[in-house]
Short mmCIF file of C-alpha atoms in Angstrom, two decimals:
data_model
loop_
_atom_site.label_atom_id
_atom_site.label_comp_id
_atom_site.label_asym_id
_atom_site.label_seq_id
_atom_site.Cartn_x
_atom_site.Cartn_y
_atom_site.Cartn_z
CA UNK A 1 94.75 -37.11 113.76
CA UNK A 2 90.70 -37.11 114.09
CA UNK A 3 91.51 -37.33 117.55
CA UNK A 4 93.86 -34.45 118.27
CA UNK A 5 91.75 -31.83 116.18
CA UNK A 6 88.53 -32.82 118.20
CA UNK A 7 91.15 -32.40 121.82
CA UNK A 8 91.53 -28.62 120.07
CA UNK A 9 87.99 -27.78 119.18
CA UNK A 10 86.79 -29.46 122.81
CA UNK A 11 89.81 -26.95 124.74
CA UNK A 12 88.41 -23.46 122.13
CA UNK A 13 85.16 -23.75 123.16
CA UNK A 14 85.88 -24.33 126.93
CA UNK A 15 88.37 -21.95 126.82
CA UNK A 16 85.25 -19.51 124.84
CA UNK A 17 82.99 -20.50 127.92
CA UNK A 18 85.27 -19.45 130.41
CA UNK A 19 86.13 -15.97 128.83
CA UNK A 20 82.28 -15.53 128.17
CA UNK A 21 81.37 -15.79 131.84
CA UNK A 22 84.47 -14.14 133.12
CA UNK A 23 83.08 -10.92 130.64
CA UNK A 24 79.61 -11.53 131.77
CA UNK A 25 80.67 -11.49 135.52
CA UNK A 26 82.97 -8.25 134.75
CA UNK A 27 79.92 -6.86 133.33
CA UNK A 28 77.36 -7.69 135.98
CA UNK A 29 79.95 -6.54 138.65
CA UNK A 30 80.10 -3.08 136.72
CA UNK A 31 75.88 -2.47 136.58
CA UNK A 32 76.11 -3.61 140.11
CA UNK A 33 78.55 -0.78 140.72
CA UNK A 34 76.55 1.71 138.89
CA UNK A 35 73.35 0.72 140.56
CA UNK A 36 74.41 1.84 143.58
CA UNK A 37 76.34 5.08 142.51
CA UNK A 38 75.48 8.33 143.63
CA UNK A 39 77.04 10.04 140.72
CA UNK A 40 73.61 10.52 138.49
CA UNK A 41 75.58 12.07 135.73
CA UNK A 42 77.33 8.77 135.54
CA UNK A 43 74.62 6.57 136.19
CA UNK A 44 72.66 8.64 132.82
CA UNK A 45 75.58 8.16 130.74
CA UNK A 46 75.66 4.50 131.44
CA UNK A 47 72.00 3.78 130.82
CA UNK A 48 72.41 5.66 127.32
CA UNK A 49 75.38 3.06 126.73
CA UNK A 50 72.64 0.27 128.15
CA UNK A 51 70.11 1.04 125.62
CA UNK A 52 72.66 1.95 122.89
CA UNK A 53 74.07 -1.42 123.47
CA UNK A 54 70.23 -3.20 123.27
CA UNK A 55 70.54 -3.85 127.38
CA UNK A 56 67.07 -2.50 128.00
CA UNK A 57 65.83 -4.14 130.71
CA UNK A 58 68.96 -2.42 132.65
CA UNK A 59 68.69 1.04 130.85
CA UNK A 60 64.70 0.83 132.24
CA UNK A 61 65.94 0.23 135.38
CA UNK A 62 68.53 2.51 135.87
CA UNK A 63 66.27 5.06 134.30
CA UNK A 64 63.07 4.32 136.97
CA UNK A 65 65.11 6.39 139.43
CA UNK A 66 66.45 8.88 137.03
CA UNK A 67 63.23 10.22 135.92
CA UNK A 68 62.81 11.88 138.73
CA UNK A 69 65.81 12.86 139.47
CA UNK A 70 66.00 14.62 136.57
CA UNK A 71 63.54 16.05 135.79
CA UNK A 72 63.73 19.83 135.59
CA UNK A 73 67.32 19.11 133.84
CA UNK A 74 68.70 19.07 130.56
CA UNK A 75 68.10 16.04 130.82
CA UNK A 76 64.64 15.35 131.75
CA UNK A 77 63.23 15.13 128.66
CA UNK A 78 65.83 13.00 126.86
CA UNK A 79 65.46 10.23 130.11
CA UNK A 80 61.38 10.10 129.61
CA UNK A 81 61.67 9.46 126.13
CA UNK A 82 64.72 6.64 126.34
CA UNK A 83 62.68 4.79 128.97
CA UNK A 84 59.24 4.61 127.09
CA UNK A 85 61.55 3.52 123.74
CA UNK A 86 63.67 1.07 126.10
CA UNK A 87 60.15 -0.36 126.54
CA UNK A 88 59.34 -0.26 122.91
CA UNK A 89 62.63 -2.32 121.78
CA UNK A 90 62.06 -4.76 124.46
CA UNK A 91 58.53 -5.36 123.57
CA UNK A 92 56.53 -4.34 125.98
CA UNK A 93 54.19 -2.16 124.19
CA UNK A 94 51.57 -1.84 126.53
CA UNK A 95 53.95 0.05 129.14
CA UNK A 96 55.51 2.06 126.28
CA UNK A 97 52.18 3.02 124.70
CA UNK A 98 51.89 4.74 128.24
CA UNK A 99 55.26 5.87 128.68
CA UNK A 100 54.66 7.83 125.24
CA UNK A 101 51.76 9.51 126.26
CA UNK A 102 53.10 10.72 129.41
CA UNK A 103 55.83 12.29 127.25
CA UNK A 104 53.18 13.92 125.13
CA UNK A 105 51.57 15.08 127.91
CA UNK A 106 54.36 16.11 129.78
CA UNK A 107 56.28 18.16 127.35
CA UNK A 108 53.60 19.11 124.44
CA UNK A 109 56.42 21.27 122.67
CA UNK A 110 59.25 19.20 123.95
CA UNK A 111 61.99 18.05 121.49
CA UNK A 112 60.51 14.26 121.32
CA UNK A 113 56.97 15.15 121.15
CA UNK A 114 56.36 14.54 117.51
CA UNK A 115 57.91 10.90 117.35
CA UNK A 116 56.21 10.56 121.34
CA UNK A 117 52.97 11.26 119.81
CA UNK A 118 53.77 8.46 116.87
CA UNK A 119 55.18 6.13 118.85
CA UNK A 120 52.23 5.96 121.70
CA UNK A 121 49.83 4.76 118.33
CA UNK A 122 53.07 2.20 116.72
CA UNK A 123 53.03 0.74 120.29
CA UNK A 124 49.13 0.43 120.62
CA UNK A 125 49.53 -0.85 117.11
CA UNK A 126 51.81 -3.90 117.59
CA UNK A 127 49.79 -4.97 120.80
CA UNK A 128 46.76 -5.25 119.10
CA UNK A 129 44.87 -8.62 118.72
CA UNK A 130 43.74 -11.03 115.98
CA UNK A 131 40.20 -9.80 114.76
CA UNK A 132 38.06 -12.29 116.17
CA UNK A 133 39.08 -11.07 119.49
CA UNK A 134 38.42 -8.04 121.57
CA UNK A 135 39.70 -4.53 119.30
CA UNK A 136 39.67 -1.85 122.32
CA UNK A 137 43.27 -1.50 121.74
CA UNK A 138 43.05 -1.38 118.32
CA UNK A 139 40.15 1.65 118.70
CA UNK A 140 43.14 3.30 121.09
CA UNK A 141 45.87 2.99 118.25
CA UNK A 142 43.30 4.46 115.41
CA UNK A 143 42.45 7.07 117.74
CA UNK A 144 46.44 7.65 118.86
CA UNK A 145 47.03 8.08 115.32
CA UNK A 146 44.57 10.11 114.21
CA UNK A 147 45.43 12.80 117.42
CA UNK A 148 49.26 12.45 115.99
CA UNK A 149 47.76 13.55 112.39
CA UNK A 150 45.96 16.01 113.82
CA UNK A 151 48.64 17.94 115.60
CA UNK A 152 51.52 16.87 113.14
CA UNK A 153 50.22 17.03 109.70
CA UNK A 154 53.08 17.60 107.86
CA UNK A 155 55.09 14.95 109.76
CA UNK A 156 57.59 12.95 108.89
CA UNK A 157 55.86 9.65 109.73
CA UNK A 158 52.99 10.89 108.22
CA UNK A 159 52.71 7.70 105.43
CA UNK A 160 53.27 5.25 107.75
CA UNK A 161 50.45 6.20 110.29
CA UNK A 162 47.86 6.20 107.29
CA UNK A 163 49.20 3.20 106.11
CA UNK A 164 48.40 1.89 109.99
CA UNK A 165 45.07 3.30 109.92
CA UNK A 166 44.20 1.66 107.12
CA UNK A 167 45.74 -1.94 108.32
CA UNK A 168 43.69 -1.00 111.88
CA UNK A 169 40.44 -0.42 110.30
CA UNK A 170 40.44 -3.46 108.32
CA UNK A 171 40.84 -5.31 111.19
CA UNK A 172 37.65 -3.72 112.69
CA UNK A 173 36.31 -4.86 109.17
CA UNK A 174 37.08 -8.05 109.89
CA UNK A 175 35.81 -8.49 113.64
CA UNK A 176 32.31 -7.23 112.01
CA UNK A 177 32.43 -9.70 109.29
CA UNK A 178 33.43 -12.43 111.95
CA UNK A 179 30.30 -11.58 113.94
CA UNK A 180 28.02 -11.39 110.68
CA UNK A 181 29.04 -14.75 109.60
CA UNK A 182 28.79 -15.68 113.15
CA UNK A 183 25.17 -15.05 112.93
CA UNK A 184 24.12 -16.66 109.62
CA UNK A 185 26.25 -19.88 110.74
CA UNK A 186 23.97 -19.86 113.82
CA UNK A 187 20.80 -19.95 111.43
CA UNK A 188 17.77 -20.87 113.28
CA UNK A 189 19.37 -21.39 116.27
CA UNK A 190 17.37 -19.65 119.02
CA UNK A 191 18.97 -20.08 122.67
CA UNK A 192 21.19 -16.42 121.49
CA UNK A 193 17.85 -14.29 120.73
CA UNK A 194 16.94 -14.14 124.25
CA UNK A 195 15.56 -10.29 123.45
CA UNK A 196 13.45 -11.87 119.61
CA UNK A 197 14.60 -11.24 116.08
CA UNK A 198 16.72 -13.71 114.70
CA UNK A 199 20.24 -14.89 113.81
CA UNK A 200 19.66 -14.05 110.57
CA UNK A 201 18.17 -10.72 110.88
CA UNK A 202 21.16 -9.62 113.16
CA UNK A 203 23.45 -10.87 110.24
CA UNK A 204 21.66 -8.62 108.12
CA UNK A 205 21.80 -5.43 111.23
CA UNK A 206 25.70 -6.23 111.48
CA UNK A 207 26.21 -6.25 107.71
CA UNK A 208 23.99 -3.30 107.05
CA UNK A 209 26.56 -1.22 109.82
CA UNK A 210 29.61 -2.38 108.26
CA UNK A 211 29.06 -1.24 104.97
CA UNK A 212 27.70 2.32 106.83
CA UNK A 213 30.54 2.24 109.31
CA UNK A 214 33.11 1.44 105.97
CA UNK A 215 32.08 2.03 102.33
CA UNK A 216 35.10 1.85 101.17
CA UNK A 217 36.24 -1.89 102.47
CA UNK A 218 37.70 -4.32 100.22
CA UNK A 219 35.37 -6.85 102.28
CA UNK A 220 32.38 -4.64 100.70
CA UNK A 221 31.20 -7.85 98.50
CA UNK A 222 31.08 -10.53 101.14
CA UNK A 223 28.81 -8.36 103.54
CA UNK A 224 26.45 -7.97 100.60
CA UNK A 225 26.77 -11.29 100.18
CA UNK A 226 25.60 -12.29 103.92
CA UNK A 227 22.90 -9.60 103.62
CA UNK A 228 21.38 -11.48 100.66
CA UNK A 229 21.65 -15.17 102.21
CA UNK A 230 20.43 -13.87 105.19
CA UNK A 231 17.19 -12.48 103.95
CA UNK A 232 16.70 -15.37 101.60
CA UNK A 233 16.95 -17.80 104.56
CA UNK A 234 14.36 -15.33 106.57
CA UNK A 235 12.00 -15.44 103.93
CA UNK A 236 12.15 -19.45 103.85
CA UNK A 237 11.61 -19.59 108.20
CA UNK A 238 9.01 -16.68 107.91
CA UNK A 239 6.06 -17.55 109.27
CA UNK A 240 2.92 -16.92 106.33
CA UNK A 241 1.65 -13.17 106.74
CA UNK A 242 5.31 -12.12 106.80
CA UNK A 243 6.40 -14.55 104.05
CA UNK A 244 5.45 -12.83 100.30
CA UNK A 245 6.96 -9.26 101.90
CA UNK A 246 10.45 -10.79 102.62
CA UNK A 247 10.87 -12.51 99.81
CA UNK A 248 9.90 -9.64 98.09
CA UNK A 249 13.04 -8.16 100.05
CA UNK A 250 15.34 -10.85 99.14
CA UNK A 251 14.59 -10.80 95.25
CA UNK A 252 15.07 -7.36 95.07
CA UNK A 253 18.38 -7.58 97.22
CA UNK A 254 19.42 -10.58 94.66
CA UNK A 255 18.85 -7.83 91.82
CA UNK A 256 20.90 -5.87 93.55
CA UNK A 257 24.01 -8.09 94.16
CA UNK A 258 24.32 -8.47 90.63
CA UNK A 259 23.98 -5.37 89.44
CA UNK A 260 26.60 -4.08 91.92
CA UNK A 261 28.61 -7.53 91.40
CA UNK A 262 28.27 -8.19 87.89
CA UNK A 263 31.18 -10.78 87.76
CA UNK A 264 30.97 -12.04 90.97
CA UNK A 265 31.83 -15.87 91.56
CA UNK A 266 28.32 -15.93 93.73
CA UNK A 267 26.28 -14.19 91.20
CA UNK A 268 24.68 -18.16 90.32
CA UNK A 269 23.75 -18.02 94.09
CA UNK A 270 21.74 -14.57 93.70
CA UNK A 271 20.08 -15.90 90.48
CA UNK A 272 19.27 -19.22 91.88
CA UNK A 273 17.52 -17.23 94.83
CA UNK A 274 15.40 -14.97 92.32
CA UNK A 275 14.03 -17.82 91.03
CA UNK A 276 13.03 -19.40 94.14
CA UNK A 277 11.56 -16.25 95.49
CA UNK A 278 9.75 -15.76 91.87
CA UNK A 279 7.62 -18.45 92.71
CA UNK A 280 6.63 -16.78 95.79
CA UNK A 281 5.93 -13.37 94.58
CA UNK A 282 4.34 -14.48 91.64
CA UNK A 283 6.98 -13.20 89.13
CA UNK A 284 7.84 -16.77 87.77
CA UNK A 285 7.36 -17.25 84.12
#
C-alpha cells in the first residue's frame, strides 16, 4: 500500500515537472516572439503585462528599445517611469535612483514626476551602506529628499520622506561617532598624527562637530561623553606648562556632563575625573 501511494506521488510530481517546463518553454518561445516584433504597440502592452506579472528583467528589456521609440507618444512618459520602477522592484537601486531622475528631469510637470522625484531618494535610500562605511550615497538620498520636499510640500509621501531623513541623518550620526571613538581607542598612538595634535584632541574636534552638525541626536550623551574622556586623558599625556590649563578644561567639562546628564550611568566616571583633576588645579579639599 506504502508502495503504490509513493508510485503516485513519484508520477504527480514528474508529471508537475514536465508541465512546468513545457509552460516555461511556451513562455520563453512567446518573449522570444515579441522580442523580435515590429508591432511596438504590442511589444508596450506586453512589457506592462511583464512588469505587472513581476518579470522585470524582461519588461527592462523590452522597454530599453521602447524608450526611444516612444518618446514623443502617449506613451513616453508612462515607458520612462515603468523602466526606472522595473529597476526598483528588481533591486537595482543604483540604476533606478538614475532612471528617476532622468524622469524628473525629463518631464518636470509630467504625470509621474511627484512619485519620480520620491522614488530617486527611496532608491538612494535602500542602497545606502552600514555607517562605518563610506555615506556619499546616503548625503545623495538626504539631499534627493529634501529637493522632493521642496518642490512637493504637500505630498502625499510627505511622512515617509521625513521619517527617511531622520533614519539618514542618524546614520551620519553614527559614522561621526564611529570616527570619534575611533580616535580615543587609538589613544596615544602616534603613527596617524602625521600633521601634530593628537588622537585624543581629534576625538574631541569630531565630537565638538557632531553635536554642531546635530543638536538634536539621540547620540547627544555619548559624544559628550568622548569629549570629557578625551580631555581627561590629554590632561594626563600633557606635557608640564600645558598640564594645570587642561585639566582645568577637563574639570570644568566633568561639571558640565553632570549638570547636563544628571542621571547618567557615567556620571561616577565624570566625578571620579573631578577629583583627579582637583588635585591638579588645587581645588582638592
Amino acid at each position: 500500500m506504502q508502495n503504490h501511494k509513493s508510485k503516485k506521488t513519484g508520477i504527480a510530481k514528474a508529471f508537475l515537472v514536465i508541465i512546468s517546463a513545457v509552460l516555461f518553454t511556451g513562455c520563453a518561445k512567446e518573449y522570444n516572439t515579441v522580442f523580435k516584433s515590429q508591432d511596438y504597440n504590442y511589444k508596450y502592452e506586453y512589457a506592462k503585462e511583464c512588469f505587472a506579472n513581476g518579470k522585470y528583467m524582461r519588461a527592462i528589456t523590452l522597454l530599453d528599445e521602447l524608450i526611444t521609440i516612444l518618446k514623443g507618444t502617449d506613451n513616453a512618459q508612462e515607458s520612462l517611469y515603468m523602466r526606472a520602477m522595473a529597476e526598483y522592484c528588481h533591486k537595482d537601486y543604483e540604476t533606478a535612483s538614475s532612471y528617476f531622475k532622468k524622469y524628473s528631469q525629463s518631464y518636470p510637470k509630467g504625470v509621474y514626476a511627484e512619485m519620480a522625484s520620491y522614488y530617486t531618494g527611496e532608491s538612494l535610500y535602500q542602497s545606502t551602506p552600514e555607517p562605518r562605511l563610506d555615506q556619499s550615497a546616503t548625503i545623495r538620498a538626504i539631499t534627493a529628499f529634501q529637493e522632493y520636499l521642496d518642490l512637493f510640500p504637500e505630498a502625499k509621501m510627505k511622512s515617509q520622506a521625513q521619517q527617511r531623513l531622520f533614519a539618514l541623518q542618524d546614520k551620519l550620526v553614527k559614522k561621526e561617532l564611529l570616527s570619534a571613538q575611533l580616535y580615543y581607542n587609538l589613544g596615544t598612538y602616534f603613527g596617524n598624527c602625521t600633521s601634530g595634535g593628537s588622537n585624543y584632541e581629534a576625538c574631541i574636534i569630531t565630537a565638538q562637530n557632531a553635536l554642531k552638525d546635530y543638536p538634536y541626536s539621540s547620540l547627544r550623551e555619548n559624544f559628550s561623553l568622548l569629549i570629557m574622556k578625551s580631555k581627561f586623558e590629554l590632561a594626563e599625556q600633557s606635557v608640564e606648562e600645558k598640564r594645570l590649563e587642561r585639566y582645568r578644561d577637563a574639570e570644568d567639562e566633568c561639571y558640565g556632563f553632570i549638570n547636563e546628564y544628571p542621571d547618567s550611568k557615567d556620571r561616577s566616571t565624570a566625578e571620579k575625573y573631578i577629583t583627579a583633576c582637583k588635585k591638579h588645579t588645587g581645588k582638592e579639599k
